[in-house]
């Protein structure tokens, strides 16, 4: 049985790769990966992240694309059709619902951070950061700090930028699969990549390039297992492992239906394993490049790698202030960062929009507006958690933004990923899977993938979860 998507189809396999890469590459690579690497001590975080990508996430990504390709609709309806087709409980549709909820929660804060990037465009374009050329190292650190602080501590400004970002997202999603999504991503991914290479060139010219490089690739597991530990003996903590796994799922846009819904628009004859591998390679390269740019700047300017969420916003402007044509490159970089965030944000909201359209009660435009308004409202929580609510810490000393971030990346995405692995690995018919993957069920590639998905992913994710709640300590 084969269904047809009512939302349209990508015009080619390449268009899917571009769109899925657009979804995967975003703030997660350029903002989140470097600051988390900084917080969890560098190399050990990077290697754990890479292992999670290769062993746990790649198989889940193939499974998600395959499910979408089979179901040809929003994740909620895809899970409903496929549960029926495989004689499984109707409850599997809840997986689609959890994805929609996770997407809304992620987008709610993603849009606020993308708003920071929007706000930095005029600052860079007007040459604000060229002032660093006449400053001493301590003055530079104080200056970039104050620019960042004056932005995030101002709720009115943050709300305005957040509103702007959600508004552009709604416009693009309303444009539909070919009109909005595909057109936007085909030019911005290559442009972003080229600019990152230019910046790596700059990073190599900084005095402390090797220190930055070593920070990223020298492996010291103590930093990961005992983050922020200053005692002689530290208690084993799985927090760093959980963070690395959560970041791997987040960066590849897994566990919330974004990749599933893009798979639903994939032409029937496309090879799932090839397109997925291409997306994973592109996403991972961008994260590593971002780290290679940021850490040399951190060490060359006496900044702290564990500066937290402001890391990128305090380091890159120094580079742009100092380098030739920095005003031009800096402006262009933040424009591209916003575009990369947009190509991710449209995928965060697409599962909900596709579902609303499938109910028959909404057009694409009205579905985008309704979803956008809900996300905008939830986003105010993040806006205020950087200023008027910064002292509200309901759980484990985390503020509201940190809680939403933790809940979605570290818990919801890997948990949904695990359930997807169980559904495909244990409950779906093998012949259907092989047909959708365009792979022979006897090939070596199929066997390796199936083994990883059936055993390694559920066990791996499960162990990291149990470890994080202290079962093994
Ligand atoms: N992968 C995106 C990033 O790294 O910025 C964020 C994201 C998009 C997460 C879509 C989840 C998702 F479904």
Tab-separated table of C-alpha atoms and ligand atoms in Angstrom, residues 20-32 99 103 106 110 247 249-259 283 340-341 343-345 347-349 351 413, ligand 1:
chain	number	residue	atom	x	y	z
A	20	UNK	CA	16.878	18.135	6.233
A	21	UNK	CA	20.345	19.684	6.533
A	22	UNK	CA	18.600	23.026	6.944
A	23	UNK	CA	16.609	21.533	9.797
A	24	UNK	CA	19.641	19.929	11.414
A	25	UNK	CA	22.104	22.798	11.028
A	26	UNK	CA	21.146	25.745	13.159
A	27	UNK	CA	21.653	27.307	16.548
A	28	UNK	CA	22.298	23.816	17.879
A	29	UNK	CA	25.588	23.649	15.968
A	30	UNK	CA	26.792	27.219	16.236
A	31	UNK	CA	25.367	28.387	19.571
A	32	UNK	CA	24.654	25.283	21.651
A	99	UNK	CA	6.802	15.321	19.032
A	103	UNK	CA	8.633	21.047	18.831
A	106	UNK	CA	11.924	23.934	21.601
A	110	UNK	CA	14.875	28.758	19.947
A	247	UNK	CA	22.759	17.411	22.123
A	249	UNK	CA	19.473	14.189	19.171
A	250	UNK	CA	18.839	17.935	19.211
A	251	UNK	CA	21.454	18.699	16.598
A	252	UNK	CA	20.104	16.109	14.174
A	253	UNK	CA	16.509	17.281	14.787
A	254	UNK	CA	15.532	13.796	15.955
A	255	UNK	CA	12.779	12.680	18.264
A	256	UNK	CA	10.115	15.213	17.434
A	257	UNK	CA	8.886	14.397	13.980
A	258	UNK	CA	10.747	17.124	12.083
A	259	UNK	CA	12.776	14.618	10.116
A	283	UNK	CA	25.568	18.635	10.445
A	340	UNK	CA	20.092	28.722	9.486
A	341	UNK	CA	17.901	29.157	12.563
A	343	UNK	CA	15.426	26.646	8.292
A	344	UNK	CA	15.399	24.779	11.627
A	345	UNK	CA	12.466	26.663	13.081
A	347	UNK	CA	10.915	22.237	10.663
A	348	UNK	CA	10.077	22.567	14.360
A	349	UNK	CA	6.615	23.854	13.555
A	351	UNK	CA	4.653	18.663	12.157
A	413	UNK	CA	14.047	13.872	22.316
B	1	LIG	N1	18.668	20.737	14.838
B	1	LIG	C1	18.409	22.123	15.102
B	1	LIG	C2	19.688	22.806	15.498
B	1	LIG	O1	20.693	22.121	15.697
B	1	LIG	O2	19.691	24.020	15.616
B	1	LIG	C3	17.339	22.320	16.152
B	1	LIG	C4	16.150	21.438	15.985
B	1	LIG	C5	15.379	21.538	14.817
B	1	LIG	C6	15.863	20.497	16.945
B	1	LIG	C7	14.318	20.659	14.628
B	1	LIG	C8	14.800	19.635	16.776
B	1	LIG	C9	14.056	19.727	15.607
B	1	LIG	F1	13.095	18.910	15.426
